CSV table of C-alpha atoms in Angstrom, one decimal:
chain,number,residue,atom,x,y,z
A,45,MET,CA,-324.7,-140.2,64.7
A,46,PHE,CA,-323.7,-143.9,65.0
A,47,LYS,CA,-326.8,-145.7,66.2
A,48,LYS,CA,-328.3,-149.2,65.8
A,49,LEU,CA,-331.0,-149.2,63.2
A,50,SER,CA,-334.5,-150.5,64.0
A,51,CYS,CA,-334.4,-152.1,60.5
A,52,ALA,CA,-332.0,-154.8,61.6
A,53,GLY,CA,-329.5,-156.1,59.1
A,54,VAL,CA,-330.1,-153.6,56.3
A,55,PHE,CA,-326.5,-152.6,56.0
A,56,SER,CA,-325.4,-156.2,56.2
A,57,LEU,CA,-327.6,-156.8,53.2
A,58,ALA,CA,-326.3,-153.8,51.5
A,59,ILE,CA,-322.6,-154.7,51.5
A,60,ALA,CA,-323.3,-158.4,51.1
A,61,GLY,CA,-325.4,-157.6,48.0
A,62,MET,CA,-322.5,-155.7,46.5
A,63,SER,CA,-320.1,-158.6,46.7
A,64,SER,CA,-322.1,-161.9,46.8
A,65,ALA,CA,-322.8,-161.7,43.1
A,66,ALA,CA,-319.1,-161.8,42.4
A,67,MET,CA,-318.6,-164.7,44.8
A,68,ALA,CA,-321.4,-166.6,43.1
A,69,GLN,CA,-319.9,-166.0,39.7
A,70,GLU,CA,-316.6,-167.5,40.7
A,71,ALA,CA,-317.8,-170.6,39.0
A,72,ASP,CA,-318.6,-168.8,35.8
A,73,THR,CA,-316.0,-169.8,33.1
A,74,ASN,CA,-316.2,-166.2,31.8
A,75,ALA,CA,-315.2,-164.7,35.1
A,76,PRO,CA,-311.7,-163.2,35.3
A,77,LYS,CA,-309.0,-165.4,36.7
A,78,ASP,CA,-307.9,-162.8,39.3
A,79,ASN,CA,-310.9,-162.6,41.6
A,80,VAL,CA,-310.2,-160.5,44.6
A,81,LEU,CA,-313.0,-162.2,46.5
A,82,GLU,CA,-311.6,-165.8,46.2
A,83,GLY,CA,-309.2,-165.3,49.1
A,84,ASP,CA,-308.7,-162.8,51.9
A,85,HIS,CA,-310.4,-159.5,51.1
A,86,LEU,CA,-312.0,-156.5,52.8
A,87,THR,CA,-314.8,-154.1,51.8
A,88,VAL,CA,-315.0,-150.8,53.6
A,89,GLY,CA,-317.6,-148.2,53.0
A,90,VAL,CA,-319.7,-145.4,54.4
A,91,GLY,CA,-323.4,-144.8,54.0
A,92,GLY,CA,-325.6,-141.8,54.5
A,93,ILE,CA,-329.1,-142.6,55.7
A,94,TYR,CA,-332.3,-140.7,56.5
A,95,MET,CA,-334.2,-142.4,59.3
A,96,PRO,CA,-336.5,-141.8,62.3
A,97,SER,CA,-335.0,-139.8,65.2
A,98,TYR,CA,-335.6,-142.8,67.4
A,99,ALA,CA,-337.4,-146.1,67.0
A,100,GLY,CA,-341.0,-145.0,67.1
A,101,SER,CA,-340.5,-141.4,66.1
A,102,ASP,CA,-342.3,-139.5,63.4
A,103,ASP,CA,-339.4,-137.0,63.2
A,104,TYR,CA,-336.5,-137.9,60.8
A,105,LYS,CA,-332.8,-137.1,60.7
A,106,ALA,CA,-329.8,-137.8,58.6
A,107,GLY,CA,-327.0,-140.1,59.8
A,108,VAL,CA,-323.7,-141.5,58.7
A,109,ILE,CA,-322.7,-145.1,59.4
A,110,PRO,CA,-319.3,-146.8,58.6
A,111,LEU,CA,-319.3,-150.3,57.2
A,112,VAL,CA,-316.9,-153.2,57.0
A,113,ARG,CA,-317.1,-156.6,55.4
A,114,GLY,CA,-314.7,-159.3,54.3
A,115,LYS,CA,-312.9,-162.5,54.9
A,116,ILE,CA,-309.6,-162.9,56.8
A,117,ARG,CA,-308.0,-166.3,57.4
A,118,GLY,CA,-311.3,-168.1,57.0
A,119,VAL,CA,-313.3,-165.8,59.3
A,120,ARG,CA,-316.0,-163.8,57.6
A,121,ILE,CA,-316.8,-160.3,58.8
A,122,ASN,CA,-320.3,-159.1,58.2
A,123,PRO,CA,-321.9,-155.8,59.2
A,124,VAL,CA,-325.0,-155.6,61.3
A,125,GLY,CA,-326.8,-152.5,62.4
A,126,GLY,CA,-324.4,-150.6,64.7
A,127,GLY,CA,-321.7,-153.3,64.7
A,128,VAL,CA,-320.2,-156.4,63.2
A,129,ALA,CA,-320.8,-160.2,63.2
A,130,LEU,CA,-318.1,-162.9,62.7
A,131,ASP,CA,-318.8,-166.2,60.9
A,132,LEU,CA,-316.3,-168.7,62.3
A,133,ILE,CA,-317.4,-171.6,60.1
A,134,ASP,CA,-315.3,-171.6,56.9
A,135,ASP,CA,-317.7,-173.6,54.6
A,136,SER,CA,-318.6,-171.1,51.9
A,137,ASN,CA,-317.9,-173.7,49.2
A,138,SER,CA,-320.5,-176.1,50.6
A,139,SER,CA,-324.2,-176.1,49.8
A,140,PRO,CA,-325.9,-175.2,52.0
A,141,ASN,CA,-323.4,-173.4,54.2
A,142,PHE,CA,-323.7,-172.4,57.8
A,143,GLN,CA,-322.9,-169.3,59.8
A,144,LEU,CA,-322.0,-169.2,63.5
A,145,GLY,CA,-320.1,-166.7,65.6
A,146,PRO,CA,-320.3,-163.7,67.8
A,147,VAL,CA,-322.1,-160.4,67.1
A,148,ILE,CA,-321.5,-157.1,68.8
A,149,SER,CA,-323.3,-153.8,68.2
A,150,LEU,CA,-324.0,-150.4,69.8
A,151,ARG,CA,-327.6,-149.2,70.4
A,152,ARG,CA,-327.8,-145.4,70.7
A,153,ASP,CA,-331.6,-145.0,70.6
A,154,ARG,CA,-332.6,-141.7,72.2
A,155,VAL,CA,-329.0,-140.9,73.1
A,156,GLY,CA,-329.0,-137.2,72.2
A,157,ARG,CA,-330.4,-135.5,69.1
A,158,ILE,CA,-334.0,-136.1,70.1
A,159,LYS,CA,-336.0,-133.9,67.8
A,160,ASP,CA,-339.3,-134.2,69.7
A,161,ASP,CA,-339.3,-131.6,72.5
A,162,VAL,CA,-341.8,-133.7,74.6
A,163,VAL,CA,-339.9,-136.9,74.3
A,164,GLU,CA,-336.7,-135.0,75.0
A,165,ARG,CA,-338.1,-134.1,78.4
A,166,LEU,CA,-338.1,-137.8,79.3
A,167,GLY,CA,-334.3,-137.5,79.4
A,168,ASP,CA,-331.4,-139.0,77.3
A,169,LEU,CA,-330.8,-142.7,77.5
A,170,ASP,CA,-327.5,-144.4,77.8
A,171,THR,CA,-325.6,-146.2,75.0
A,172,ALA,CA,-326.1,-150.0,75.1
A,173,LEU,CA,-323.3,-152.4,74.0
A,174,GLU,CA,-325.1,-155.6,72.9
A,175,VAL,CA,-323.1,-158.9,72.6
A,176,GLY,CA,-324.2,-162.4,71.7
A,177,PRO,CA,-324.2,-165.3,69.2
A,178,GLN,CA,-325.5,-165.3,65.6
A,179,ALA,CA,-326.4,-168.4,63.7
A,180,GLY,CA,-327.6,-168.9,60.1
A,181,ILE,CA,-327.9,-171.0,57.0
A,182,THR,CA,-327.5,-170.0,53.4
A,183,PHE,CA,-328.9,-171.8,50.4
A,184,PRO,CA,-327.2,-170.8,47.1
A,185,GLY,CA,-328.7,-171.4,43.6
A,186,VAL,CA,-332.4,-171.3,44.7
A,187,ILE,CA,-333.9,-169.7,41.5
A,188,ASN,CA,-330.7,-169.2,39.4
A,189,PRO,CA,-327.1,-170.4,39.7
A,190,TYR,CA,-325.9,-167.2,41.4
A,191,ASP,CA,-328.6,-166.2,43.9
A,192,GLN,CA,-328.7,-167.1,47.6
A,193,PHE,CA,-331.4,-167.3,50.3
A,194,ASN,CA,-330.3,-166.8,54.0
A,195,ILE,CA,-332.1,-167.5,57.3
A,196,SER,CA,-330.4,-166.2,60.4
A,197,VAL,CA,-331.1,-165.3,64.0
A,198,ASN,CA,-329.1,-163.5,66.7
A,199,ALA,CA,-329.5,-163.1,70.5
A,200,GLN,CA,-327.8,-160.2,72.2
A,201,TRP,CA,-327.4,-159.0,75.8
A,202,ASP,CA,-326.5,-155.5,76.9
A,203,VAL,CA,-323.2,-155.6,78.8
A,204,LEU,CA,-322.9,-151.8,79.6
A,205,GLY,CA,-325.9,-151.8,81.9
A,206,ALA,CA,-328.1,-149.4,79.8
A,207,HIS,CA,-331.3,-151.4,79.3
A,208,LYS,CA,-329.8,-154.5,81.0
A,209,GLY,CA,-331.9,-156.8,78.8
A,210,MET,CA,-331.7,-158.9,75.7
A,211,THR,CA,-333.1,-159.0,72.2
A,212,ILE,CA,-333.7,-161.8,69.6
A,213,SER,CA,-333.7,-160.8,66.0
A,214,PRO,CA,-334.6,-163.3,63.3
A,215,SER,CA,-334.2,-162.4,59.6
A,216,VAL,CA,-334.5,-163.8,56.1
A,217,SER,CA,-332.9,-162.4,53.0
A,218,TYR,CA,-332.7,-163.1,49.3
A,219,LEU,CA,-329.9,-161.8,47.0
A,220,THR,CA,-329.5,-162.2,43.3
A,221,PRO,CA,-327.3,-160.6,40.6
A,222,LEU,CA,-329.0,-158.8,37.7
A,223,SER,CA,-325.7,-158.6,35.8
A,224,ARG,CA,-322.0,-158.9,36.6
A,225,GLY,CA,-322.1,-155.4,37.9
A,226,ILE,CA,-325.6,-155.1,39.4
A,227,GLN,CA,-327.0,-156.9,42.5
A,228,ALA,CA,-330.4,-156.6,44.2
A,229,GLY,CA,-331.7,-158.0,47.5
A,230,LEU,CA,-334.6,-158.1,49.8
A,231,SER,CA,-334.6,-158.8,53.6
A,232,VAL,CA,-337.4,-159.2,56.2
A,233,SER,CA,-336.4,-159.0,59.9
A,234,ALA,CA,-337.9,-158.5,63.3
A,235,THR,CA,-336.7,-157.7,66.8
A,236,ARG,CA,-338.2,-159.0,70.1
A,237,GLY,CA,-337.1,-157.5,73.4
A,238,ASP,CA,-337.5,-158.8,77.0
A,239,ASP,CA,-339.1,-156.9,79.9
A,240,ASN,CA,-335.9,-154.9,80.6
A,241,PHE,CA,-335.4,-153.9,77.0
A,242,MET,CA,-339.0,-152.8,76.4
A,243,ASP,CA,-339.2,-151.1,79.8
A,244,TYR,CA,-336.1,-149.0,79.2
A,245,TYR,CA,-337.1,-147.7,75.8
A,246,TYR,CA,-340.9,-147.5,76.0
A,247,SER,CA,-342.0,-147.1,79.6
A,248,ILE,CA,-342.8,-143.7,81.2
A,249,ASP,CA,-342.5,-143.4,85.0
A,250,SER,CA,-344.1,-140.8,87.2
A,251,ALA,CA,-341.2,-138.4,86.9
A,252,GLY,CA,-341.2,-138.7,83.2
A,253,ALA,CA,-344.9,-138.2,83.0
A,254,ALA,CA,-344.7,-135.0,85.1
A,255,ASN,CA,-341.9,-133.6,83.0
A,256,SER,CA,-343.4,-134.4,79.6
A,257,GLY,CA,-347.1,-134.3,80.1
A,258,LEU,CA,-347.4,-137.9,78.7
A,259,SER,CA,-349.3,-140.6,80.6
A,260,GLU,CA,-347.5,-143.1,82.7
A,261,TYR,CA,-346.9,-146.3,80.9
A,262,LYS,CA,-345.3,-149.7,81.8
A,263,ALA,CA,-344.0,-151.6,78.8
A,264,LYS,CA,-343.6,-155.4,78.9
A,265,GLY,CA,-341.5,-157.7,76.8
A,266,GLY,CA,-342.7,-158.5,73.3
A,267,TRP,CA,-342.0,-157.7,69.6
A,268,GLN,CA,-340.5,-154.3,69.1
A,269,SER,CA,-340.8,-154.2,65.3
A,270,VAL,CA,-340.9,-156.1,62.0
A,271,GLY,CA,-339.8,-154.7,58.6
A,272,ALA,CA,-338.6,-155.2,55.1
A,273,ASN,CA,-335.6,-153.6,53.3
A,274,PHE,CA,-334.5,-153.4,49.7
A,275,ILE,CA,-331.0,-152.9,48.4
A,276,ALA,CA,-329.5,-152.4,45.0
A,277,GLY,CA,-325.7,-152.4,44.5
A,278,PHE,CA,-323.7,-151.2,41.5
A,279,ASP,CA,-320.0,-151.8,40.7
A,280,LEU,CA,-318.6,-148.7,39.1
A,281,ASP,CA,-316.6,-150.5,36.4
A,282,GLY,CA,-319.3,-153.1,35.9
A,283,ASP,CA,-317.5,-156.1,37.4
A,284,PHE,CA,-317.7,-157.0,41.1
A,285,THR,CA,-315.0,-159.7,40.8
A,286,ASN,CA,-312.1,-157.2,40.4
A,287,GLY,CA,-312.9,-155.2,43.5
A,288,GLY,CA,-312.7,-151.4,43.5
A,289,LEU,CA,-315.5,-148.8,44.0
A,290,GLY,CA,-319.2,-149.5,44.2
A,291,VAL,CA,-322.3,-147.7,45.3
A,292,PHE,CA,-325.6,-148.9,46.8
A,293,VAL,CA,-329.0,-147.4,47.3
A,294,LEU,CA,-331.5,-148.8,49.9
A,295,GLY,CA,-334.9,-148.2,51.3
A,296,GLY,CA,-337.0,-149.8,54.0
A,297,TYR,CA,-340.2,-149.9,56.0
A,298,SER,CA,-340.8,-151.2,59.5
A,299,ARG,CA,-343.9,-151.4,61.8
A,300,MET,CA,-343.7,-151.0,65.5
A,301,LEU,CA,-345.5,-153.8,67.4
A,302,ASP,CA,-346.8,-154.7,70.9
A,303,ASP,CA,-345.9,-152.3,73.7
A,304,ALA,CA,-343.4,-150.4,71.5
A,305,LYS,CA,-346.4,-149.4,69.4
A,306,ARG,CA,-348.8,-148.7,72.3
A,307,SER,CA,-346.4,-146.6,74.3
A,308,PRO,CA,-347.2,-142.9,74.3
A,309,ILE,CA,-343.7,-142.3,73.0
A,310,THR,CA,-344.9,-143.9,69.8
A,311,SER,CA,-348.7,-143.7,69.8
A,312,VAL,CA,-348.9,-140.1,70.9
A,313,ARG,CA,-345.7,-138.4,70.0
A,314,GLY,CA,-344.5,-140.7,67.1
A,315,SER,CA,-345.7,-143.2,64.6
A,316,ALA,CA,-345.9,-147.0,64.3
A,317,ASP,CA,-344.8,-146.6,60.6
A,318,GLN,CA,-341.1,-146.2,60.2
A,319,TRP,CA,-339.4,-145.4,56.9
A,320,MET,CA,-335.8,-145.1,55.9
A,321,GLY,CA,-333.6,-144.5,52.8
A,322,GLY,CA,-330.0,-144.0,52.0
A,323,VAL,CA,-327.0,-144.2,49.6
A,324,GLY,CA,-323.5,-145.4,50.2
A,325,LEU,CA,-320.0,-145.8,48.7
A,326,SER,CA,-317.8,-148.8,49.2
A,327,TYR,CA,-314.3,-150.0,48.2
A,328,THR,CA,-313.2,-153.7,48.0
A,329,PHE,CA,-309.5,-154.8,48.0
């Protein structure tokens, strides 16, 4: 199932973590002269993840999500939960450097495979296609010559007419190499939805209350969740700079907030505490 994660940005951190160490070490005099990450390159991968059935659920399920990251003709491609973001500013050699470009993602929360029988009686929701801008700034060499600290935010609007609302998602992340072939990172992010977004995912109307037995509830705009994610990446031949195969492991926790937490969908049938974990394989060329 391809769905947008409530822990926003975790897969962006995952793949970035597997290659940023190599990019940082381009300045290392011991690095190989043929560095696949110096020019155009692409990382493709797939991750398996165990996560809540929906944002706010206490039932868990396994999912598979494809990943893509790279740089083509000065445009950087970065994965986000359920989609991709493009960085149109080619200033990766500056310090700090800035990111600005479009982000597009799918949100498939409660679109089939709802494990809770009561919540399932509320009916399936539609897939949302969320589009908007993303901006950020990265500070390299914060604690050591090869690490980086990033602050970013994106705003997205649903263009398919599912929730018909918008979200704002700020995040901060820190990445550092532990060796030429091992990278670790931590990110903290949050998601805030407007009235339309929160109403679509967390309100229960009279018909839904009659079908499910849950109380009617009217959700208003506010923070949906805040969470932290950890990632460790490993290059299989011990050197990120020559591309090839790598693996990553990740874990995360998020906490539902405001009306997303108070809704009976979460407070009665689910849990405000959300956990996830996964493992993935990537290839860079």
